[in-house]
Each structure stands twice: as structure tokens, then as C-alpha cells.
Coordinates of C-alpha atoms in Angstrom, one line a residue:
Chain A
M1 CA 47.7 38.8 68.1
G2 CA 48.7 40.6 65.0
L3 CA 45.3 40.6 63.1
E4 CA 43.0 43.6 63.1
R5 CA 39.9 41.7 62.1
W6 CA 39.4 39.8 65.4
K7 CA 40.8 40.5 68.8
T8 CA 40.7 39.2 72.3
V9 CA 39.2 41.7 74.7
E10 CA 39.7 41.8 78.5
L11 CA 36.3 42.9 79.8
P12 CA 35.7 44.8 83.0
I13 CA 35.5 42.7 86.2
V14 CA 34.1 43.7 89.6
H15 CA 35.6 41.4 92.1
D16 CA 33.5 40.4 95.1
S17 CA 33.8 37.6 97.7
R18 CA 30.1 36.7 96.8
G19 CA 31.1 36.2 93.1
N20 CA 32.5 38.3 90.3
L21 CA 30.6 40.5 87.9
T22 CA 31.5 41.4 84.3
F23 CA 29.5 43.9 82.3
I24 CA 29.4 44.8 78.6
E25 CA 27.6 48.0 77.3
S26 CA 26.5 48.7 73.8
N27 CA 29.0 50.8 71.9
R28 CA 31.3 51.0 74.9
H29 CA 32.8 47.5 75.4
V30 CA 31.6 46.3 71.9
P31 CA 31.7 48.7 68.9
F32 CA 28.0 48.1 68.1
D33 CA 24.4 48.2 69.4
I34 CA 23.7 44.8 71.1
K35 CA 20.6 43.8 69.0
R36 CA 20.8 40.1 69.8
V37 CA 22.2 37.9 72.6
Y38 CA 22.3 34.1 72.0
Y39 CA 24.0 31.3 73.9
L40 CA 24.9 27.7 73.4
Y41 CA 24.4 25.3 76.3
D42 CA 23.7 21.7 77.2
I43 CA 26.6 21.0 74.9
P44 CA 28.1 17.5 75.1
G45 CA 31.8 17.5 76.1
G46 CA 34.0 17.5 73.1
A47 CA 31.3 18.7 70.7
Q48 CA 31.8 21.1 67.9
R49 CA 29.7 23.5 65.9
G50 CA 29.8 23.7 62.1
G51 CA 31.6 26.7 60.8
H52 CA 30.2 29.8 59.1
A53 CA 30.9 33.4 58.4
H54 CA 28.8 36.6 58.3
K55 CA 28.6 39.1 55.5
T56 CA 28.0 42.0 57.8
L57 CA 27.4 40.9 61.4
Q58 CA 29.8 41.8 64.2
Q59 CA 30.0 39.6 67.3
M60 CA 31.6 39.1 70.7
L61 CA 32.1 35.6 72.0
I62 CA 32.4 34.8 75.7
A63 CA 32.8 31.5 77.7
M64 CA 30.2 32.0 80.4
S65 CA 31.1 28.6 81.9
G66 CA 33.6 25.9 81.1
S67 CA 35.9 26.3 78.0
F68 CA 36.0 25.9 74.3
D69 CA 38.3 26.8 71.3
V70 CA 37.5 29.1 68.5
I71 CA 39.1 28.5 65.1
L72 CA 39.2 31.8 63.2
D73 CA 40.0 32.3 59.5
D74 CA 39.8 35.5 57.4
G75 CA 40.6 33.6 54.2
F76 CA 44.4 34.2 54.5
V77 CA 45.3 33.4 58.0
R78 CA 43.9 30.8 60.4
Q79 CA 44.3 31.1 64.2
T80 CA 42.9 29.0 67.2
L81 CA 42.1 30.8 70.4
S82 CA 40.8 29.3 73.7
L83 CA 38.2 30.9 75.8
N84 CA 37.8 29.8 79.5
R85 CA 37.2 33.0 81.6
G86 CA 34.1 35.1 82.0
Y87 CA 36.0 38.3 81.6
C88 CA 37.7 37.5 78.3
G89 CA 35.9 37.9 75.0
I90 CA 36.7 37.6 71.3
Y91 CA 35.5 40.4 69.1
L92 CA 34.9 39.4 65.5
E93 CA 34.4 41.7 62.6
K94 CA 32.4 40.7 59.5
L95 CA 33.8 38.1 57.0
I96 CA 35.5 35.8 59.4
W97 CA 35.0 32.1 59.2
R98 CA 34.7 30.6 62.7
E99 CA 34.4 27.1 64.1
L100 CA 33.7 26.3 67.8
V101 CA 35.4 23.1 69.0
N102 CA 36.6 21.3 72.0
F103 CA 33.8 22.2 74.3
S104 CA 34.3 21.2 78.0
S105 CA 31.4 19.5 79.7
G106 CA 29.1 22.1 81.0
A107 CA 30.5 24.9 78.8
V108 CA 28.2 27.8 77.9
C109 CA 29.1 30.1 74.9
M110 CA 27.5 33.5 74.9
V111 CA 27.4 35.6 71.7
L112 CA 26.5 39.3 71.5
A113 CA 25.6 40.3 68.0
S114 CA 25.2 43.6 66.2
D115 CA 22.0 42.7 64.4
F116 CA 19.0 40.4 64.5
Y117 CA 19.1 36.9 63.0
D118 CA 19.2 36.9 59.2
E119 CA 19.9 33.7 57.3
S120 CA 20.9 35.7 54.2
D121 CA 23.8 37.2 56.2
Y122 CA 25.5 33.8 56.5
Y123 CA 28.2 32.0 54.5
R124 CA 27.5 28.4 55.3
E125 CA 30.0 26.9 52.8
Y126 CA 33.7 27.6 53.2
D127 CA 34.3 27.7 49.5
E128 CA 31.7 30.4 49.1
F129 CA 33.3 32.4 51.9
I130 CA 36.8 32.0 50.3
K131 CA 35.4 33.2 47.0
A132 CA 33.9 36.3 48.7
V133 CA 37.1 37.3 50.5
R134 CA 39.7 36.2 47.9
G135 CA 37.9 36.5 44.6
T136 CA 37.8 33.4 42.4
P137 CA 40.2 30.6 43.4
E138 CA 41.6 30.8 39.8
A139 CA 42.6 34.5 40.2
L140 CA 44.7 33.7 43.2
G141 CA 47.3 31.7 41.2
N142 CA 49.8 30.1 43.5
K143 CA 48.9 32.1 46.6
A144 CA 48.7 29.5 49.4
L145 CA 45.6 29.1 51.6
H146 CA 46.9 29.5 55.2
E147 CA 49.2 26.6 55.0
Chain B
M9 CA 1.9 34.2 88.5
G10 CA -0.8 36.9 88.9
L11 CA 1.4 39.9 89.0
E12 CA 2.0 42.2 86.0
R13 CA 5.2 43.8 87.2
W14 CA 7.4 40.7 86.8
K15 CA 6.9 37.6 84.8
T16 CA 8.6 34.4 83.9
V17 CA 9.3 34.1 80.1
E18 CA 9.9 31.0 78.1
L19 CA 12.6 32.0 75.6
P20 CA 13.0 30.4 72.1
I21 CA 15.2 27.3 72.0
V22 CA 16.8 25.6 69.0
H23 CA 17.3 22.0 69.9
D24 CA 20.4 20.3 68.5
S25 CA 22.3 17.2 69.3
R26 CA 25.5 19.3 69.5
G27 CA 23.8 21.5 72.2
N28 CA 20.9 23.9 72.5
L29 CA 20.7 27.5 71.4
T30 CA 18.6 30.2 72.9
F31 CA 18.3 33.8 71.5
I32 CA 17.0 37.1 72.8
E33 CA 16.5 40.0 70.5
S34 CA 16.1 43.7 71.6
N35 CA 12.5 44.8 71.6
R36 CA 11.3 41.3 70.5
H37 CA 12.0 38.9 73.4
V38 CA 12.5 41.7 75.9
P39 CA 10.5 45.0 75.6
F40 CA 13.6 47.2 75.5
D41 CA 16.9 47.9 73.8
I42 CA 19.6 45.8 75.3
K43 CA 22.0 48.5 76.3
R44 CA 23.9 46.4 78.8
V45 CA 24.7 42.7 79.5
Y46 CA 26.2 41.7 82.8
Y47 CA 26.7 38.4 84.5
L48 CA 27.6 37.0 87.9
Y49 CA 30.0 34.1 88.0
D50 CA 32.6 32.4 90.2
I51 CA 29.9 32.5 92.8
P52 CA 30.5 30.4 96.0
G53 CA 27.7 27.8 96.4
G54 CA 25.0 29.0 98.7
A55 CA 26.0 32.7 98.3
Q56 CA 23.5 35.5 98.1
R57 CA 23.6 39.0 96.6
G58 CA 22.3 42.0 98.6
G59 CA 18.9 43.3 97.4
H60 CA 18.2 46.4 95.5
A61 CA 15.6 48.0 93.2
H62 CA 15.7 50.3 90.2
K63 CA 13.9 53.6 89.7
T64 CA 13.6 53.1 85.9
L65 CA 15.7 50.1 84.7
Q66 CA 14.0 47.1 83.2
Q67 CA 15.9 43.8 83.2
M68 CA 15.7 40.1 82.2
L69 CA 17.4 37.5 84.5
I70 CA 18.6 34.1 83.2
A71 CA 20.4 31.2 84.8
M72 CA 23.1 30.4 82.1
S73 CA 24.4 27.6 84.3
G74 CA 23.4 26.0 87.6
S75 CA 20.5 27.5 89.6
F76 CA 19.5 30.2 92.0
D77 CA 16.4 31.7 93.5
V78 CA 15.1 35.2 93.0
I79 CA 13.1 36.9 95.7
L80 CA 10.9 39.6 94.2
D81 CA 9.0 42.3 96.0
D82 CA 6.9 45.2 94.7
G83 CA 6.3 46.7 98.1
F84 CA 3.1 44.8 98.6
V85 CA 3.6 41.3 97.5
R86 CA 6.7 39.1 97.8
Q87 CA 7.4 36.0 95.7
T88 CA 10.3 33.6 95.3
L89 CA 11.1 32.1 91.9
S90 CA 13.7 29.6 90.9
L91 CA 15.8 29.7 87.8
N92 CA 17.6 26.7 86.5
R93 CA 17.2 26.5 82.7
G94 CA 18.8 28.4 79.9
Y95 CA 15.5 29.0 78.1
C96 CA 13.6 30.5 81.1
G97 CA 14.0 34.2 82.1
I98 CA 12.4 36.5 84.5
Y99 CA 11.4 39.9 83.2
L100 CA 11.4 42.7 85.8
E101 CA 9.9 46.1 85.4
K102 CA 11.2 49.1 87.3
L103 CA 10.5 49.4 91.1
I104 CA 10.9 45.8 92.1
W105 CA 13.1 44.9 95.0
R106 CA 15.1 41.7 94.2
E107 CA 17.5 39.5 96.1
L108 CA 19.4 36.6 94.5
V109 CA 19.9 33.6 96.9
N110 CA 20.7 30.0 97.0
F111 CA 23.2 29.9 94.2
S112 CA 24.3 26.4 93.3
S113 CA 28.1 25.8 92.8
G114 CA 29.0 26.9 89.3
A115 CA 25.9 29.0 88.7
V116 CA 26.0 31.9 86.3
C117 CA 23.4 34.6 86.4
M118 CA 23.1 36.7 83.3
V119 CA 21.2 40.0 83.3
L120 CA 20.1 42.0 80.2
A121 CA 19.4 45.6 81.0
S122 CA 17.5 48.5 79.3
D123 CA 20.2 51.1 80.1
F124 CA 23.8 51.7 81.1
Y125 CA 24.9 51.5 84.7
D126 CA 23.8 54.5 86.7
E127 CA 24.2 54.4 90.5
S128 CA 21.6 57.1 90.9
D129 CA 19.0 54.7 89.5
Y130 CA 19.3 52.3 92.5
Y131 CA 17.4 51.9 95.7
R132 CA 20.0 50.3 97.9
E133 CA 18.0 50.5 101.1
Y134 CA 14.7 48.5 101.4
D135 CA 13.1 51.3 103.6
E136 CA 13.9 53.9 100.9
F137 CA 12.3 51.6 98.3
I138 CA 9.2 51.0 100.3
K139 CA 8.8 54.7 100.9
A140 CA 9.0 55.3 97.1
V141 CA 6.4 52.7 96.2
R142 CA 4.0 53.0 99.2
G143 CA 4.5 56.6 100.3
T144 CA 5.5 57.3 103.8
P145 CA 5.0 54.3 106.2
E146 CA 2.9 56.6 108.5
A147 CA 0.4 57.2 105.6
L148 CA -0.2 53.5 105.2
G149 CA -1.9 53.1 108.5
N150 CA -2.6 49.5 109.2
K151 CA -1.9 48.2 105.7
A152 CA 0.3 45.1 106.2
L153 CA 3.6 44.8 104.5
H154 CA 3.4 41.5 102.5
E155 CA 2.6 39.3 105.5

């Protein structure tokens, strides 16, 4: 992919007939201290999670089981990526709107984050996010929004 | 359980009709910096992983999907615990022999660790581990080994 602000990452994998092992170390496989790990599970097939962006937080998303799609948007370009392997992650810089959609039954989404939970770090409204990354909509003139 | 060296931990859970969310923060829900996250997946049903212990490493084990059993042994007492929920973890101090057995098909075992991988931190042989935690077998006299 041509964008710098998010990227797919192939993580290390140790193959073994008893199962595979993937590891992620702070500041080695992610460019931050892993302060927080969270995961979504018991997700109904086909569900989706409401979008948001972070003011400063960096994250790595991984499909630990099953599959789901990640819609990414930096305010100018929108891209959808699929995750369905334990050794593939998506690294996200700050200021990226993300939506998680199309969960398979039994999917588990793990997220490694660069900081503790802080509600004030969230953009919960897309308009508010766009304003932060593009300035006021009026100032943009005719510049099209990823269309 | 009556032992101090390992304990089951009920992790926070945010219930939601679109799926549940559990989070673990460094030095809050585990008593260490999360330096390393690793996970076992694509595990054949019924498989088991060879045992080992760590000289200094602390860990938290979680069943992200499916289920498995964890055999724990501090050199004096042996206990088997089952993991099968995303919001239950087992915290392990250093110097605990562990074996992972009885994996269900599709199980995923996630481990949060207090340090980077270091082969010199492992006890790979049970006899070597017992010697470290109990002194030489000869010195133990008639003291029974967890029987």
C-alpha cells in the first residue's frame, strides 16, 4: 500500500507441528511501548464496530481468530484491508479513522496500544475528525473527500 | 486456590451486543510492563506443548478462543487449571513449571510477558527446575515430590 500512516506488517512466526507461535515485542515489532492490550470477542458474525480515531494513540490490530475487515481513512484517502491470519497485523499511526466490519463468526480482534485508555484521546464523530486533519470544511473549497 | 505463586485473575469486561471487550494495562491488570506478547494458534485439537519454567519471567496466560488446560507446578505442589473465557487469565510468577495440554480445535493461547525472549531464562528440563527450587534431590531426604 502506498500510504505511510498505516501499514500491514508480517509478524514473526515460529512454525511447529503442535501449533504456530507469533511474538510481538515492545519497540521491536511495534514502534512503541505496549502499555495496553485489548481484544474484541464473542462477536456476532457480520457485526461491525462504530468508527473512531485517536489524537495521539498508536495501535497494532491483529486477527487472532477468524477474520474481519478494517476500513481506514486519514481524511483524504480511504482503504479497506482484510485481516485473517495470526501473523499479519495492521499498524496505525495517530489520526486515522477506523471502522471494523464484516466479522466472521468466532472472530477475535486483538489490539496493542501505545498508551492507557483515555477517553479524551478519541474522536468519536467523523466530522470532528475531518475538521482536525483537514481544517474547516469551508477552507477546503472543492477538494473532494476520498470519492 | 491457596497458592501465592500463581493465581487466576478475572479481567475487566465491557459487555456490548456487538461483542465483548477485555483490556489489560501494564502494571495495572498485570504487575509488570508488557514487554512481549505472544500467542499460539493453528493448534491441532488435543495437542500439548512441552513444559518449561522461567528463572525470572512473569506471565499472564489467556484463552483468546477455544480452551486448554494449564498444568502448574512450583516444585512442591501441582495443580491443573482450565482456561476457556476471554476475561479469565492465569498470572504466573517466576519459577513455575507449566505445561499446556488438551487444546480444543481452534484454540488460541495468548501470553503477556514481563520481558523480551531470552533462551537463558528457561528451564527446559524438569529435573533442572526441581533442583533450582528444591536444592539437590539428595538434600530433600524423604520429602515427597507433589504426590
